[in-house]
């Protein structure tokens, strides 16, 4: 049948014990049907004497695939048919798609059976409006741009206006402005340097 795969987070760990125990976070060995694969995190952290990749497809026939994060520690993220796994760049060339996909550690808390451990701490912007899905796994509203995977995060922000340099005398007030878009609850940390920017120290949110 034809299938759509949107907003999934799949993590595989462990150690294989024999050659030929290949593993994939996502695999489709059928090429007759159509598949739409977008806004997913496919993380294969398995080790051992075998091929371990984030994704395996038979080819690019009938496939729409983009805006996914493919990750494993080797960087060989994809396998086409029975060929050896290849890097994201070679995968994009071979599959002719996936221009907006990433090979980025999603920075989970750790691999466990608790779903909240798989909220990514990395910025993984996906494509909006996919499948009409407006909430994440925890029933939180999807923001724009959406986050790849089952969980939404606030890491996809863009600094639209950076603070301008100001020269001001001591004991006078200096005002800086910064604007961040695509983040529901932005957080800021002011720092001070007394050695011309070589080192920086966090400032507390007080009158000083």
PDB file of C-alpha atoms in Angstrom:
ATOM      1  CA  UNK A   1       0.000   0.000   0.000  1.00  0.00           C
ATOM      2  CA  UNK A   2       0.933   3.656  -0.232  1.00  0.00           C
ATOM      3  CA  UNK A   3       2.213   5.172   2.994  1.00  0.00           C
ATOM      4  CA  UNK A   4       3.023   8.505   4.626  1.00  0.00           C
ATOM      5  CA  UNK A   5       5.623   8.594   7.415  1.00  0.00           C
ATOM      6  CA  UNK A   6       5.624  11.940   9.262  1.00  0.00           C
ATOM      7  CA  UNK A   7       7.020  13.145  12.603  1.00  0.00           C
ATOM      8  CA  UNK A   8       8.523   9.904  13.874  1.00  0.00           C
ATOM      9  CA  UNK A   9      11.469   9.590  16.247  1.00  0.00           C
ATOM     10  CA  UNK A  10      13.164   6.208  15.976  1.00  0.00           C
ATOM     11  CA  UNK A  11      16.217   5.261  18.026  1.00  0.00           C
ATOM     12  CA  UNK A  12      18.079   1.934  17.826  1.00  0.00           C
ATOM     13  CA  UNK A  13      20.888   1.027  20.222  1.00  0.00           C
ATOM     14  CA  UNK A  14      22.692  -2.096  21.362  1.00  0.00           C
ATOM     15  CA  UNK A  15      25.401  -4.281  19.847  1.00  0.00           C
ATOM     16  CA  UNK A  16      24.965  -6.839  17.062  1.00  0.00           C
ATOM     17  CA  UNK A  17      26.818 -10.102  17.625  1.00  0.00           C
ATOM     18  CA  UNK A  18      27.366 -11.440  14.143  1.00  0.00           C
ATOM     19  CA  UNK A  19      28.139 -10.329  10.608  1.00  0.00           C
ATOM     20  CA  UNK A  20      24.960  -9.885   8.623  1.00  0.00           C
ATOM     21  CA  UNK A  21      22.863  -8.594  11.532  1.00  0.00           C
ATOM     22  CA  UNK A  22      22.268  -5.338   9.677  1.00  0.00           C
ATOM     23  CA  UNK A  23      20.016  -2.732  11.273  1.00  0.00           C
ATOM     24  CA  UNK A  24      18.132   0.369  10.158  1.00  0.00           C
ATOM     25  CA  UNK A  25      16.067   2.960  11.974  1.00  0.00           C
ATOM     26  CA  UNK A  26      13.834   2.999   8.879  1.00  0.00           C
ATOM     27  CA  UNK A  27      13.737   0.416   6.103  1.00  0.00           C
ATOM     28  CA  UNK A  28      11.559  -0.121   3.061  1.00  0.00           C
ATOM     29  CA  UNK A  29      12.469  -2.922   0.670  1.00  0.00           C
ATOM     30  CA  UNK A  30       9.423  -2.343  -1.539  1.00  0.00           C
ATOM     31  CA  UNK A  31       9.573  -0.106  -4.587  1.00  0.00           C
ATOM     32  CA  UNK A  32       6.114  -0.654  -6.126  1.00  0.00           C
ATOM     33  CA  UNK A  33       4.208   1.542  -3.677  1.00  0.00           C
ATOM     34  CA  UNK A  34       4.581   5.267  -2.979  1.00  0.00           C
ATOM     35  CA  UNK A  35       6.150   6.553   0.236  1.00  0.00           C
ATOM     36  CA  UNK A  36       6.240  10.089   1.642  1.00  0.00           C
ATOM     37  CA  UNK A  37       8.921  10.307   4.353  1.00  0.00           C
ATOM     38  CA  UNK A  38       9.339  13.720   5.966  1.00  0.00           C
ATOM     39  CA  UNK A  39       9.974  15.393   9.330  1.00  0.00           C
ATOM     40  CA  UNK A  40      11.450  12.283  10.939  1.00  0.00           C
ATOM     41  CA  UNK A  41      14.458  11.570  13.162  1.00  0.00           C
ATOM     42  CA  UNK A  42      16.090   8.243  12.283  1.00  0.00           C
ATOM     43  CA  UNK A  43      18.930   7.557  14.761  1.00  0.00           C
ATOM     44  CA  UNK A  44      20.809   4.253  14.573  1.00  0.00           C
ATOM     45  CA  UNK A  45      23.304   3.994  17.431  1.00  0.00           C
ATOM     46  CA  UNK A  46      23.888   0.254  17.105  1.00  0.00           C
ATOM     47  CA  UNK A  47      27.419  -1.112  16.823  1.00  0.00           C
ATOM     48  CA  UNK A  48      28.916  -4.483  15.970  1.00  0.00           C
ATOM     49  CA  UNK A  49      29.997  -6.495  12.912  1.00  0.00           C
ATOM     50  CA  UNK A  50      27.302  -5.487  10.422  1.00  0.00           C
ATOM     51  CA  UNK A  51      25.895  -2.535   8.472  1.00  0.00           C
ATOM     52  CA  UNK A  52      24.095  -0.065  10.742  1.00  0.00           C
ATOM     53  CA  UNK A  53      22.421   2.859   8.988  1.00  0.00           C
ATOM     54  CA  UNK A  54      19.680   5.370   9.643  1.00  0.00           C
ATOM     55  CA  UNK A  55      17.685   4.543   6.505  1.00  0.00           C
ATOM     56  CA  UNK A  56      17.537   1.927   3.753  1.00  0.00           C
ATOM     57  CA  UNK A  57      15.491   2.189   0.576  1.00  0.00           C
ATOM     58  CA  UNK A  58      15.430   0.080  -2.551  1.00  0.00           C
ATOM     59  CA  UNK A  59      15.760   3.200  -4.687  1.00  0.00           C
ATOM     60  CA  UNK A  60      14.112   6.528  -5.413  1.00  0.00           C
ATOM     61  CA  UNK A  61      11.113   5.105  -7.289  1.00  0.00           C
ATOM     62  CA  UNK A  62       7.815   6.270  -5.804  1.00  0.00           C
ATOM     63  CA  UNK A  63       9.558   8.000  -2.913  1.00  0.00           C
ATOM     64  CA  UNK A  64       9.192  11.555  -1.618  1.00  0.00           C
ATOM     65  CA  UNK A  65      11.845  12.001   1.052  1.00  0.00           C
ATOM     66  CA  UNK A  66      13.135  15.222   2.642  1.00  0.00           C
ATOM     67  CA  UNK A  67      13.456  17.136   5.917  1.00  0.00           C
ATOM     68  CA  UNK A  68      14.666  14.145   7.922  1.00  0.00           C
ATOM     69  CA  UNK A  69      17.558  13.838  10.347  1.00  0.00           C
ATOM     70  CA  UNK A  70      19.636  10.718   9.658  1.00  0.00           C
ATOM     71  CA  UNK A  71      22.233  10.034  12.313  1.00  0.00           C
ATOM     72  CA  UNK A  72      24.735   7.454  13.394  1.00  0.00           C
ATOM     73  CA  UNK A  73      28.263   7.837  14.696  1.00  0.00           C
ATOM     74  CA  UNK A  74      29.946   6.683  11.466  1.00  0.00           C
ATOM     75  CA  UNK A  75      28.332   9.278   9.204  1.00  0.00           C
ATOM     76  CA  UNK A  76      27.310   6.494   6.776  1.00  0.00           C
ATOM     77  CA  UNK A  77      23.629   7.196   7.122  1.00  0.00           C
ATOM     78  CA  UNK A  78      21.905   5.559   4.164  1.00  0.00           C
ATOM     79  CA  UNK A  79      21.851   2.336   2.193  1.00  0.00           C
ATOM     80  CA  UNK A  80      20.282   1.815  -1.218  1.00  0.00           C
ATOM     81  CA  UNK A  81      19.389  -1.798  -1.834  1.00  0.00           C
ATOM     82  CA  UNK A  82      22.289  -4.046  -0.876  1.00  0.00           C
ATOM     83  CA  UNK A  83      25.001  -1.488  -1.612  1.00  0.00           C
ATOM     84  CA  UNK A  84      27.264  -0.396   1.221  1.00  0.00           C
ATOM     85  CA  UNK A  85      26.058   2.502   3.399  1.00  0.00           C
ATOM     86  CA  UNK A  86      26.965   6.008   2.211  1.00  0.00           C
ATOM     87  CA  UNK A  87      27.255   9.535   3.591  1.00  0.00           C
ATOM     88  CA  UNK A  88      24.429  12.076   3.498  1.00  0.00           C
ATOM     89  CA  UNK A  89      25.996  13.901   0.530  1.00  0.00           C
ATOM     90  CA  UNK A  90      26.340  10.688  -1.492  1.00  0.00           C
ATOM     91  CA  UNK A  91      22.851   9.630  -0.413  1.00  0.00           C
ATOM     92  CA  UNK A  92      21.371  12.925  -1.635  1.00  0.00           C
ATOM     93  CA  UNK A  93      23.191  12.517  -4.948  1.00  0.00           C
ATOM     94  CA  UNK A  94      22.109   8.908  -5.417  1.00  0.00           C
ATOM     95  CA  UNK A  95      18.499   9.356  -4.319  1.00  0.00           C
ATOM     96  CA  UNK A  96      18.093  12.688  -6.117  1.00  0.00           C
ATOM     97  CA  UNK A  97      16.214  14.185  -3.154  1.00  0.00           C
ATOM     98  CA  UNK A  98      16.652  15.009   0.534  1.00  0.00           C
ATOM     99  CA  UNK A  99      18.225  18.428  -0.060  1.00  0.00           C
ATOM    100  CA  UNK A 100      16.969  19.692   3.315  1.00  0.00           C
ATOM    101  CA  UNK A 101      17.743  16.600   5.369  1.00  0.00           C
ATOM    102  CA  UNK A 102      20.468  16.574   8.025  1.00  0.00           C
ATOM    103  CA  UNK A 103      23.135  14.319   9.497  1.00  0.00           C
ATOM    104  CA  UNK A 104      23.050  15.901  12.941  1.00  0.00           C
ATOM    105  CA  UNK A 105      23.140  14.466  16.467  1.00  0.00           C
ATOM    106  CA  UNK A 106      19.655  15.280  17.820  1.00  0.00           C
ATOM    107  CA  UNK A 107      21.144  15.393  21.347  1.00  0.00           C
ATOM    108  CA  UNK A 108      18.713  13.219  23.242  1.00  0.00           C
ATOM    109  CA  UNK A 109      19.041  13.025  27.029  1.00  0.00           C
ATOM    110  CA  UNK A 110      19.977   9.363  26.607  1.00  0.00           C
ATOM    111  CA  UNK A 111      18.607   6.208  25.033  1.00  0.00           C
ATOM    112  CA  UNK A 112      15.899   4.771  27.273  1.00  0.00           C
ATOM    113  CA  UNK A 113      12.285   3.638  27.227  1.00  0.00           C
ATOM    114  CA  UNK A 114      10.990   6.992  28.502  1.00  0.00           C
ATOM    115  CA  UNK A 115       9.503   9.010  25.625  1.00  0.00           C
ATOM    116  CA  UNK A 116      10.553  12.387  27.032  1.00  0.00           C
ATOM    117  CA  UNK A 117      14.196  11.274  26.823  1.00  0.00           C
ATOM    118  CA  UNK A 118      13.850  11.700  23.054  1.00  0.00           C
ATOM    119  CA  UNK A 119      13.047  15.397  22.968  1.00  0.00           C
ATOM    120  CA  UNK A 120      15.893  16.765  20.800  1.00  0.00           C
ATOM    121  CA  UNK A 121      18.074  19.569  22.104  1.00  0.00           C
ATOM    122  CA  UNK A 122      19.445  20.311  18.618  1.00  0.00           C
ATOM    123  CA  UNK A 123      17.830  22.640  16.091  1.00  0.00           C
ATOM    124  CA  UNK A 124      16.094  20.379  13.547  1.00  0.00           C
ATOM    125  CA  UNK A 125      13.756  22.591  11.481  1.00  0.00           C
ATOM    126  CA  UNK A 126      11.292  20.620   9.367  1.00  0.00           C
ATOM    127  CA  UNK A 127       8.727  21.526   6.726  1.00  0.00           C
ATOM    128  CA  UNK A 128       5.449  23.045   7.897  1.00  0.00           C
ATOM    129  CA  UNK A 129       1.974  21.714   7.211  1.00  0.00           C
ATOM    130  CA  UNK A 130       2.956  18.082   6.651  1.00  0.00           C
ATOM    131  CA  UNK A 131      -0.066  15.806   6.966  1.00  0.00           C
ATOM    132  CA  UNK A 132      -2.104  18.449   8.755  1.00  0.00           C
ATOM    133  CA  UNK A 133      -0.417  17.469  12.034  1.00  0.00           C
ATOM    134  CA  UNK A 134      -0.636  20.361  14.509  1.00  0.00           C
ATOM    135  CA  UNK A 135       0.478  18.703  17.777  1.00  0.00           C
ATOM    136  CA  UNK A 136       3.495  16.713  18.878  1.00  0.00           C
ATOM    137  CA  UNK A 137       3.683  13.474  20.874  1.00  0.00           C
ATOM    138  CA  UNK A 138       2.980  15.340  24.120  1.00  0.00           C
ATOM    139  CA  UNK A 139       0.009  17.270  22.618  1.00  0.00           C
ATOM    140  CA  UNK A 140       2.070  20.464  22.448  1.00  0.00           C
ATOM    141  CA  UNK A 141       1.298  22.738  19.504  1.00  0.00           C
ATOM    142  CA  UNK A 142       3.707  22.587  16.607  1.00  0.00           C
ATOM    143  CA  UNK A 143       5.462  25.915  16.073  1.00  0.00           C
ATOM    144  CA  UNK A 144       6.852  27.412  12.862  1.00  0.00           C
ATOM    145  CA  UNK A 145       9.200  26.114  11.648  1.00  0.00           C
ATOM    146  CA  UNK A 146       8.235  22.724  13.005  1.00  0.00           C
ATOM    147  CA  UNK A 147      10.769  20.393  14.586  1.00  0.00           C
ATOM    148  CA  UNK A 148      11.612  17.070  12.941  1.00  0.00           C
ATOM    149  CA  UNK A 149      10.570  14.074  15.006  1.00  0.00           C
ATOM    150  CA  UNK A 150       7.798  13.210  17.436  1.00  0.00           C
ATOM    151  CA  UNK A 151       8.559  16.054  19.840  1.00  0.00           C
ATOM    152  CA  UNK A 152       8.496  19.779  19.227  1.00  0.00           C
ATOM    153  CA  UNK A 153      11.273  21.916  20.719  1.00  0.00           C
ATOM    154  CA  UNK A 154      12.135  25.598  20.907  1.00  0.00           C
ATOM    155  CA  UNK A 155      15.514  25.278  19.193  1.00  0.00           C
ATOM    156  CA  UNK A 156      14.616  26.374  15.655  1.00  0.00           C
ATOM    157  CA  UNK A 157      14.738  30.104  16.305  1.00  0.00           C
ATOM    158  CA  UNK A 158      16.257  32.720  14.037  1.00  0.00           C
ATOM    159  CA  UNK A 159      17.868  35.923  15.268  1.00  0.00           C
ATOM    160  CA  UNK A 160      16.184  38.495  13.029  1.00  0.00           C
ATOM    161  CA  UNK A 161      17.794  41.561  14.615  1.00  0.00           C
ATOM    162  CA  UNK A 162      21.112  41.461  16.463  1.00  0.00           C
ATOM    163  CA  UNK A 163      22.147  44.106  19.041  1.00  0.00           C
ATOM    164  CA  UNK A 164      24.068  47.056  17.613  1.00  0.00           C
ATOM    165  CA  UNK A 165      27.371  48.182  19.124  1.00  0.00           C
ATOM    166  CA  UNK A 166      27.059  51.067  21.606  1.00  0.00           C
ATOM    167  CA  UNK A 167      29.831  53.172  23.140  1.00  0.00           C
ATOM    168  CA  UNK A 168      28.679  54.592  26.462  1.00  0.00           C
ATOM    169  CA  UNK A 169      30.338  56.226  29.455  1.00  0.00           C
ATOM    170  CA  UNK A 170      30.448  54.506  32.839  1.00  0.00           C
ATOM    171  CA  UNK A 171      27.326  54.806  35.061  1.00  0.00           C
ATOM    172  CA  UNK A 172      25.113  55.745  32.126  1.00  0.00           C
ATOM    173  CA  UNK A 173      22.393  53.506  30.676  1.00  0.00           C
ATOM    174  CA  UNK A 174      22.973  51.538  27.463  1.00  0.00           C
ATOM    175  CA  UNK A 175      20.022  49.873  25.724  1.00  0.00           C
ATOM    176  CA  UNK A 176      20.391  46.882  23.380  1.00  0.00           C
ATOM    177  CA  UNK A 177      17.712  45.240  21.271  1.00  0.00           C
ATOM    178  CA  UNK A 178      17.554  41.693  19.921  1.00  0.00           C
ATOM    179  CA  UNK A 179      14.674  40.015  18.085  1.00  0.00           C
ATOM    180  CA  UNK A 180      14.199  36.264  17.776  1.00  0.00           C
ATOM    181  CA  UNK A 181      11.544  34.666  15.575  1.00  0.00           C
ATOM    182  CA  UNK A 182      10.156  31.119  15.443  1.00  0.00           C
ATOM    183  CA  UNK A 183      10.617  30.546  19.194  1.00  0.00           C
ATOM    184  CA  UNK A 184       7.636  30.541  21.525  1.00  0.00           C
ATOM    185  CA  UNK A 185       9.618  31.203  24.721  1.00  0.00           C
ATOM    186  CA  UNK A 186      13.061  32.655  23.922  1.00  0.00           C
ATOM    187  CA  UNK A 187      15.635  32.895  26.717  1.00  0.00           C
ATOM    188  CA  UNK A 188      18.554  35.314  26.913  1.00  0.00           C
ATOM    189  CA  UNK A 189      21.863  35.346  28.751  1.00  0.00           C
ATOM    190  CA  UNK A 190      23.866  38.564  29.067  1.00  0.00           C
ATOM    191  CA  UNK A 191      27.634  38.283  29.439  1.00  0.00           C
ATOM    192  CA  UNK A 192      30.440  40.738  30.187  1.00  0.00           C
ATOM    193  CA  UNK A 193      34.044  40.720  28.986  1.00  0.00           C
ATOM    194  CA  UNK A 194      36.799  42.795  30.567  1.00  0.00           C
ATOM    195  CA  UNK A 195      39.606  41.595  28.289  1.00  0.00           C
ATOM    196  CA  UNK A 196      38.351  42.792  24.897  1.00  0.00           C
ATOM    197  CA  UNK A 197      36.266  39.699  24.192  1.00  0.00           C
ATOM    198  CA  UNK A 198      38.845  37.010  25.004  1.00  0.00           C
ATOM    199  CA  UNK A 199      36.731  35.592  27.858  1.00  0.00           C
ATOM    200  CA  UNK A 200      33.144  36.138  28.936  1.00  0.00           C
ATOM    201  CA  UNK A 201      31.311  35.884  32.278  1.00  0.00           C
ATOM    202  CA  UNK A 202      27.565  35.403  32.680  1.00  0.00           C
ATOM    203  CA  UNK A 203      25.657  38.306  34.264  1.00  0.00           C
ATOM    204  CA  UNK A 204      22.821  37.850  36.727  1.00  0.00           C
ATOM    205  CA  UNK A 205      19.470  39.401  35.823  1.00  0.00           C
ATOM    206  CA  UNK A 206      19.704  42.298  38.296  1.00  0.00           C
ATOM    207  CA  UNK A 207      20.122  46.074  38.238  1.00  0.00           C
ATOM    208  CA  UNK A 208      23.790  45.797  37.253  1.00  0.00           C
TER     209      UNK A 208
END
